[in-house]
Amino acid sequence: TRLAIEAAGREEGEVCFVDLAPVDRSEVAKALLGALGLRESGMLPVPADGQPGAEERPGAEERLVTALAGRRILLVLDNCEHVVAAIARLAHRLLSACPELRVLATSREALAVTGEALRPLPPLELPPDGAPVEDVVGYPAVRLFADRAAAVRPGFAVDAGNVDAVLRICGALDGLPLAIELAAARLRSLPVAEVATRLDDRFRLLSRGNRAAAPRHQTLRAVVEWSWELLDGAEQTLARRLTVFSGGLTLEAVQGVCDLDDADELLVELADKSLLQSDGTRFRMLDTVRAFCAERLAEAGEEERFQRAHAAYFLDLARRADPHLRAAEQLEWLERLAADHGNLHAALRRCVRLDPGLALRLVAFLSWYWWLRGRIEGAALAARLLDVLDDDPPRGLEEEYVLCVANAVSGGFAGERAVGLLDRAEAILRGIDRPVTYPALIVQWALTAGPARTDYDSFSRQLGEDPWSHALIRMSDAFVLQFAGEVDRAAEAAAAAVRGFRAVGDRWGAANSLDPLAQLTDWRGDSDRALALLDEAFELVGQLGALEDTSDLLFRRGGVHLHRGDLDAARADYERGAGLGRRAGVPDKVAAGHHGLGEVARLRGDLDEARRWYEAALDGSASERFIAVAVRGSALVGLAWVALAEGRAARARELLDEALDLALDHPIFMYQAGAAVGLAAVALAEGDAAGAARLLGVTRSLRGVLAPGDPDVARVASVARAVLGDAAYEACLAEGAALPRAEALALLGGGRGGRTIGGPFPPLGSRTIGG
């Protein structure tokens, strides 16, 4: 109404405003006559049909045509929705008979007459997430709230202290102007944070408005109720059942959930009547409308029935999507699941309460989607489900239970309860002597639970004969062989995995096989090809929108840049990777980025900055997830280098011992080799050049190559060779390199009892930063 008045006021010429809210269909023409100043008392009574003179005396429509003919006038017909049929017929008659007439109508649905131009009014625009405080007031929804709030509380302004509450209010109220004004008016008696908190009961909170306004505009409930009452019974039925959806819906979903034969036609009717918004493919119900209609669903006693129907539909969607997420069409299905992310999670939250068994199945089918997109919300939901389950899974849902545990732990679920769940899940997984139903289970378990809890001997029997599983086995072989120091065979296995994943179209698998292949290539001195392989991996994970995988690849590329001596490029990659880890909500990734920044600072000679970054990496990797432990071990190695540079060789040895201690319970491959290089540097500082050369040989034994591009290796090797001479250096180096892996690891134990450091092979696709 306000917008129509403003628009009309900017027009030249005559304007007539007609408020149709208080009239019914039989009074439409008379309302127009009254607005035009043609009082009904000035009209002759119109005889009934068949009475003398009936054909001679004009009715209301004829008088309107006579009054408007030849006049250039804008007729503003306000609030047409409850008399839309009568208005449409009358408007068509008047426009046909009066060429100079224009009509501006406000309505919740179109008049549907020839020549009508529609101007849908969206909610007031809200600022994007993360917009600076100084910018948010420029967005219409916030500006309206600020203006109206200042009117009832002089001096009010949106600032850093209240901006979050203001944005919650404007967002929760869908940017609806009247709702925002009603909320702002409550600042007369309530703090803005309290208003935001109470919006869960929005109809009660926003129950006081302008006493001079029309009744339907005095409260938020009255606003929505006005539209509800205009719906017929079937439309009301569908409207209330649609409230089980969250974040949008499709026609297919409505037909699968709402149990109405003519759901497609009714859906279009609701959109035409502005109860739904549509982009041509998906429909959305504003939260305020949903809150009202949800009350009607509860009153009808249909809440649980349609929540279950909604969950069943989206379980089937997740089931159908799962195999496609490991194939060429994975982008299409990722997009489809992402579009229904809100519905999938709403279904899962309800199933945790209504049907934990169904919830377990939904977690299982969503697991790979969550993994590919790095969505940590799934971890929280899995943890909540475990809280309502017994320690033993329901019969027949053992794999689903293992996946639920893996998801929960990947999101930081910890403590004695988590340890007990991991123990139980590990026992269940080891007892599966057949191909698993969910092939990605093997990957997720290994990456989450770590090598000590993973039985790599069982892979071949737990994975099926499909091409994706074969490629996964080759990826696993690459990591196992890399851990064993067999660089050439590891590179062959990684390349085979890349070919296998490319053949089935799985971008995730190809990228995660290109990653170790790039590292192996860099170790062998071909950094140009390593960067080219990483570029291809970046392209693949970019298509997936995988923040965590992109973060890992940035760290890998940062390491290649370090070996090339390009510290600026390395720093940029570590900073960006840490930023993506922060966006993804994964502390391990942030800590890994901090470790990389410590490496850059140390190699630049800034020991104080390096120490700060390494200590930040230690603080951020406090969990017992094996990847976090790897970052922690690498940070300790970095601090040892700092201590050594400061002339504190004894402290450096202590730090390296501490790093190696972590490997007793968490045998993460690769950073032990970095610790061996550190111990070689300590030996050199203590005057034992021969011991330093032997420890460099141990590094070659562990990695399979000495990685001459590693600046730490190059520096220690150069000094040891200069002290010993070429022949003695090469002999000591060969002595260390000839040690079998177990003896090489035992040598690193040194004075700590000659213990063996190592253990089970690393998990599928695992990454270690540093070393």
PDB file of C-alpha atoms in Angstrom, residues 149-289:
ATOM      1  CA  ALA A 149      13.772   1.698  16.303  1.00  0.00           C
ATOM      2  CA  ALA A 150      15.171   5.223  16.567  1.00  0.00           C
ATOM      3  CA  ALA A 151      11.605   6.546  16.504  1.00  0.00           C
ATOM      4  CA  VAL A 152      10.693   4.673  19.702  1.00  0.00           C
ATOM      5  CA  ARG A 153      14.149   4.746  21.303  1.00  0.00           C
ATOM      6  CA  PRO A 154      15.898   8.010  20.417  1.00  0.00           C
ATOM      7  CA  GLY A 155      19.592   7.595  19.813  1.00  0.00           C
ATOM      8  CA  PHE A 156      19.348   3.970  18.735  1.00  0.00           C
ATOM      9  CA  ALA A 157      21.860   3.033  16.039  1.00  0.00           C
ATOM     10  CA  VAL A 158      23.114  -0.237  14.625  1.00  0.00           C
ATOM     11  CA  ASP A 159      26.666  -0.799  15.878  1.00  0.00           C
ATOM     12  CA  ALA A 160      29.125  -3.602  16.585  1.00  0.00           C
ATOM     13  CA  GLY A 161      27.417  -4.346  19.885  1.00  0.00           C
ATOM     14  CA  ASN A 162      23.933  -4.978  18.503  1.00  0.00           C
ATOM     15  CA  VAL A 163      24.407  -5.779  14.799  1.00  0.00           C
ATOM     16  CA  ASP A 164      24.143  -9.554  15.290  1.00  0.00           C
ATOM     17  CA  ALA A 165      20.810  -9.198  17.102  1.00  0.00           C
ATOM     18  CA  VAL A 166      19.480  -6.779  14.461  1.00  0.00           C
ATOM     19  CA  LEU A 167      20.449  -9.154  11.644  1.00  0.00           C
ATOM     20  CA  ARG A 168      18.832 -12.099  13.462  1.00  0.00           C
ATOM     21  CA  ILE A 169      15.606 -10.123  13.761  1.00  0.00           C
ATOM     22  CA  CYS A 170      15.506  -8.958  10.145  1.00  0.00           C
ATOM     23  CA  GLY A 171      16.462 -12.403   8.861  1.00  0.00           C
ATOM     24  CA  ALA A 172      14.000 -14.302  11.049  1.00  0.00           C
ATOM     25  CA  LEU A 173      11.225 -12.006   9.873  1.00  0.00           C
ATOM     26  CA  ASP A 174      12.091 -12.674   6.217  1.00  0.00           C
ATOM     27  CA  GLY A 175      12.671  -9.003   5.457  1.00  0.00           C
ATOM     28  CA  LEU A 176       8.908  -8.358   5.671  1.00  0.00           C
ATOM     29  CA  PRO A 177       8.454  -4.605   6.231  1.00  0.00           C
ATOM     30  CA  LEU A 178       5.462  -4.719   8.568  1.00  0.00           C
ATOM     31  CA  ALA A 179       7.021  -7.500  10.672  1.00  0.00           C
ATOM     32  CA  ILE A 180      10.259  -5.518  10.954  1.00  0.00           C
ATOM     33  CA  GLU A 181       8.336  -2.404  12.010  1.00  0.00           C
ATOM     34  CA  LEU A 182       6.438  -4.356  14.650  1.00  0.00           C
ATOM     35  CA  ALA A 183       9.694  -5.777  15.974  1.00  0.00           C
ATOM     36  CA  ALA A 184      11.368  -2.368  16.042  1.00  0.00           C
ATOM     37  CA  ALA A 185       8.417  -0.993  17.998  1.00  0.00           C
ATOM     38  CA  ARG A 186       9.143  -3.479  20.792  1.00  0.00           C
ATOM     39  CA  LEU A 187      12.392  -1.640  21.500  1.00  0.00           C
ATOM     40  CA  ARG A 188      10.266   0.813  23.406  1.00  0.00           C
ATOM     41  CA  SER A 189      10.254  -1.690  26.280  1.00  0.00           C
ATOM     42  CA  LEU A 190      12.765  -4.443  25.438  1.00  0.00           C
ATOM     43  CA  PRO A 191      16.487  -4.495  24.591  1.00  0.00           C
ATOM     44  CA  VAL A 192      17.230  -5.459  21.006  1.00  0.00           C
ATOM     45  CA  ALA A 193      18.917  -8.715  22.086  1.00  0.00           C
ATOM     46  CA  GLU A 194      15.781  -9.695  24.008  1.00  0.00           C
ATOM     47  CA  VAL A 195      13.608  -9.057  20.959  1.00  0.00           C
ATOM     48  CA  ALA A 196      15.887 -11.321  18.900  1.00  0.00           C
ATOM     49  CA  THR A 197      15.724 -14.057  21.546  1.00  0.00           C
ATOM     50  CA  ARG A 198      11.917 -14.005  21.725  1.00  0.00           C
ATOM     51  CA  LEU A 199      11.309 -14.404  17.986  1.00  0.00           C
ATOM     52  CA  ASP A 200      10.710 -18.132  18.413  1.00  0.00           C
ATOM     53  CA  ASP A 201       7.263 -17.025  19.564  1.00  0.00           C
ATOM     54  CA  ARG A 202       6.982 -14.257  17.002  1.00  0.00           C
ATOM     55  CA  PHE A 203       3.196 -14.012  16.945  1.00  0.00           C
ATOM     56  CA  ARG A 204       3.033 -13.320  20.651  1.00  0.00           C
ATOM     57  CA  LEU A 205       5.980 -10.929  20.578  1.00  0.00           C
ATOM     58  CA  LEU A 206       4.663  -8.907  17.647  1.00  0.00           C
ATOM     59  CA  SER A 207       1.141  -8.524  18.921  1.00  0.00           C
ATOM     60  CA  ARG A 208       1.128  -4.761  19.388  1.00  0.00           C
ATOM     61  CA  GLY A 209       1.008  -2.388  16.480  1.00  0.00           C
ATOM     62  CA  ASN A 210      -0.427   0.879  15.283  1.00  0.00           C
ATOM     63  CA  ARG A 211      -3.890   1.264  16.823  1.00  0.00           C
ATOM     64  CA  ALA A 212      -4.885   3.492  13.929  1.00  0.00           C
ATOM     65  CA  ALA A 213      -3.984   0.863  11.322  1.00  0.00           C
ATOM     66  CA  ALA A 214      -6.447  -1.509   9.755  1.00  0.00           C
ATOM     67  CA  PRO A 215      -7.024  -4.547  12.002  1.00  0.00           C
ATOM     68  CA  ARG A 216      -5.152  -6.855   9.613  1.00  0.00           C
ATOM     69  CA  HIS A 217      -2.054  -4.620   9.981  1.00  0.00           C
ATOM     70  CA  GLN A 218      -1.998  -4.285  13.748  1.00  0.00           C
ATOM     71  CA  THR A 219      -0.325  -7.608  14.587  1.00  0.00           C
ATOM     72  CA  LEU A 220       1.850 -10.100  12.736  1.00  0.00           C
ATOM     73  CA  ARG A 221      -0.691 -12.856  13.270  1.00  0.00           C
ATOM     74  CA  ALA A 222      -3.406 -10.735  11.713  1.00  0.00           C
ATOM     75  CA  VAL A 223      -1.246 -10.107   8.658  1.00  0.00           C
ATOM     76  CA  VAL A 224      -0.782 -13.815   7.968  1.00  0.00           C
ATOM     77  CA  GLU A 225      -4.303 -14.748   9.026  1.00  0.00           C
ATOM     78  CA  TRP A 226      -5.700 -12.356   6.406  1.00  0.00           C
ATOM     79  CA  SER A 227      -3.972 -14.402   3.684  1.00  0.00           C
ATOM     80  CA  TRP A 228      -4.853 -17.749   5.297  1.00  0.00           C
ATOM     81  CA  GLU A 229      -8.562 -16.971   5.350  1.00  0.00           C
ATOM     82  CA  LEU A 230      -8.501 -16.289   1.606  1.00  0.00           C
ATOM     83  CA  LEU A 231      -7.470 -19.908   0.901  1.00  0.00           C
ATOM     84  CA  ASP A 232      -9.994 -22.651   0.256  1.00  0.00           C
ATOM     85  CA  GLY A 233      -9.932 -25.883   2.260  1.00  0.00           C
ATOM     86  CA  ALA A 234      -7.647 -27.826  -0.085  1.00  0.00           C
ATOM     87  CA  GLU A 235      -5.181 -24.946  -0.277  1.00  0.00           C
ATOM     88  CA  GLN A 236      -5.110 -24.664   3.500  1.00  0.00           C
ATOM     89  CA  THR A 237      -4.477 -28.415   3.757  1.00  0.00           C
ATOM     90  CA  LEU A 238      -1.468 -28.230   1.457  1.00  0.00           C
ATOM     91  CA  ALA A 239      -0.170 -25.030   3.071  1.00  0.00           C
ATOM     92  CA  ARG A 240      -0.048 -26.600   6.523  1.00  0.00           C
ATOM     93  CA  ARG A 241       1.559 -29.821   5.243  1.00  0.00           C
ATOM     94  CA  LEU A 242       4.258 -27.863   3.424  1.00  0.00           C
ATOM     95  CA  THR A 243       5.599 -26.706   6.787  1.00  0.00           C
ATOM     96  CA  VAL A 244       7.458 -30.005   7.226  1.00  0.00           C
ATOM     97  CA  PHE A 245       9.858 -28.824   4.502  1.00  0.00           C
ATOM     98  CA  SER A 246      12.884 -26.729   5.355  1.00  0.00           C
ATOM     99  CA  GLY A 247      14.854 -24.532   2.974  1.00  0.00           C
ATOM    100  CA  GLY A 248      12.641 -24.967  -0.061  1.00  0.00           C
ATOM    101  CA  LEU A 249      10.823 -27.686  -1.939  1.00  0.00           C
ATOM    102  CA  THR A 250      10.127 -29.037  -5.411  1.00  0.00           C
ATOM    103  CA  LEU A 251       6.930 -30.229  -7.030  1.00  0.00           C
ATOM    104  CA  GLU A 252       8.283 -33.786  -7.011  1.00  0.00           C
ATOM    105  CA  ALA A 253       8.939 -33.602  -3.259  1.00  0.00           C
ATOM    106  CA  VAL A 254       5.478 -32.181  -2.550  1.00  0.00           C
ATOM    107  CA  GLN A 255       3.840 -34.989  -4.519  1.00  0.00           C
ATOM    108  CA  GLY A 256       5.942 -37.531  -2.615  1.00  0.00           C
ATOM    109  CA  VAL A 257       5.196 -36.157   0.854  1.00  0.00           C
ATOM    110  CA  CYS A 258       1.912 -34.302   1.075  1.00  0.00           C
ATOM    111  CA  ASP A 259      -0.576 -37.030   0.043  1.00  0.00           C
ATOM    112  CA  LEU A 260      -2.814 -34.865  -2.145  1.00  0.00           C
ATOM    113  CA  ASP A 261      -3.849 -35.926  -5.647  1.00  0.00           C
ATOM    114  CA  ASP A 262      -3.911 -32.379  -7.013  1.00  0.00           C
ATOM    115  CA  ALA A 263      -0.827 -31.169  -5.138  1.00  0.00           C
ATOM    116  CA  ASP A 264       0.713 -29.773  -8.335  1.00  0.00           C
ATOM    117  CA  GLU A 265      -2.233 -27.493  -9.058  1.00  0.00           C
ATOM    118  CA  LEU A 266      -2.591 -26.438  -5.439  1.00  0.00           C
ATOM    119  CA  LEU A 267       1.101 -25.619  -5.229  1.00  0.00           C
ATOM    120  CA  VAL A 268       0.809 -23.239  -8.152  1.00  0.00           C
ATOM    121  CA  GLU A 269      -2.274 -21.678  -6.569  1.00  0.00           C
ATOM    122  CA  LEU A 270      -0.391 -21.018  -3.327  1.00  0.00           C
ATOM    123  CA  ALA A 271       2.434 -19.420  -5.274  1.00  0.00           C
ATOM    124  CA  ASP A 272      -0.028 -17.289  -7.223  1.00  0.00           C
ATOM    125  CA  LYS A 273      -1.537 -16.154  -3.919  1.00  0.00           C
ATOM    126  CA  SER A 274       1.882 -15.222  -2.520  1.00  0.00           C
ATOM    127  CA  LEU A 275       1.877 -17.884   0.186  1.00  0.00           C
ATOM    128  CA  LEU A 276       4.940 -19.318  -1.543  1.00  0.00           C
ATOM    129  CA  GLN A 277       7.853 -17.801  -3.424  1.00  0.00           C
ATOM    130  CA  SER A 278       9.147 -19.492  -6.564  1.00  0.00           C
ATOM    131  CA  ASP A 279      12.202 -19.188  -8.776  1.00  0.00           C
ATOM    132  CA  GLY A 280      10.617 -21.322 -11.480  1.00  0.00           C
ATOM    133  CA  THR A 281      12.044 -24.590 -10.134  1.00  0.00           C
ATOM    134  CA  ARG A 282      11.862 -24.542  -6.355  1.00  0.00           C
ATOM    135  CA  PHE A 283       9.287 -23.090  -3.998  1.00  0.00           C
ATOM    136  CA  ARG A 284       9.911 -21.495  -0.635  1.00  0.00           C
ATOM    137  CA  MET A 285       7.619 -20.564   2.228  1.00  0.00           C
ATOM    138  CA  LEU A 286       8.654 -17.570   4.287  1.00  0.00           C
ATOM    139  CA  ASP A 287       9.467 -18.492   7.879  1.00  0.00           C
ATOM    140  CA  THR A 288       6.734 -16.247   9.236  1.00  0.00           C
ATOM    141  CA  VAL A 289       4.117 -17.922   7.044  1.00  0.00           C
TER     142      VAL A 289
END
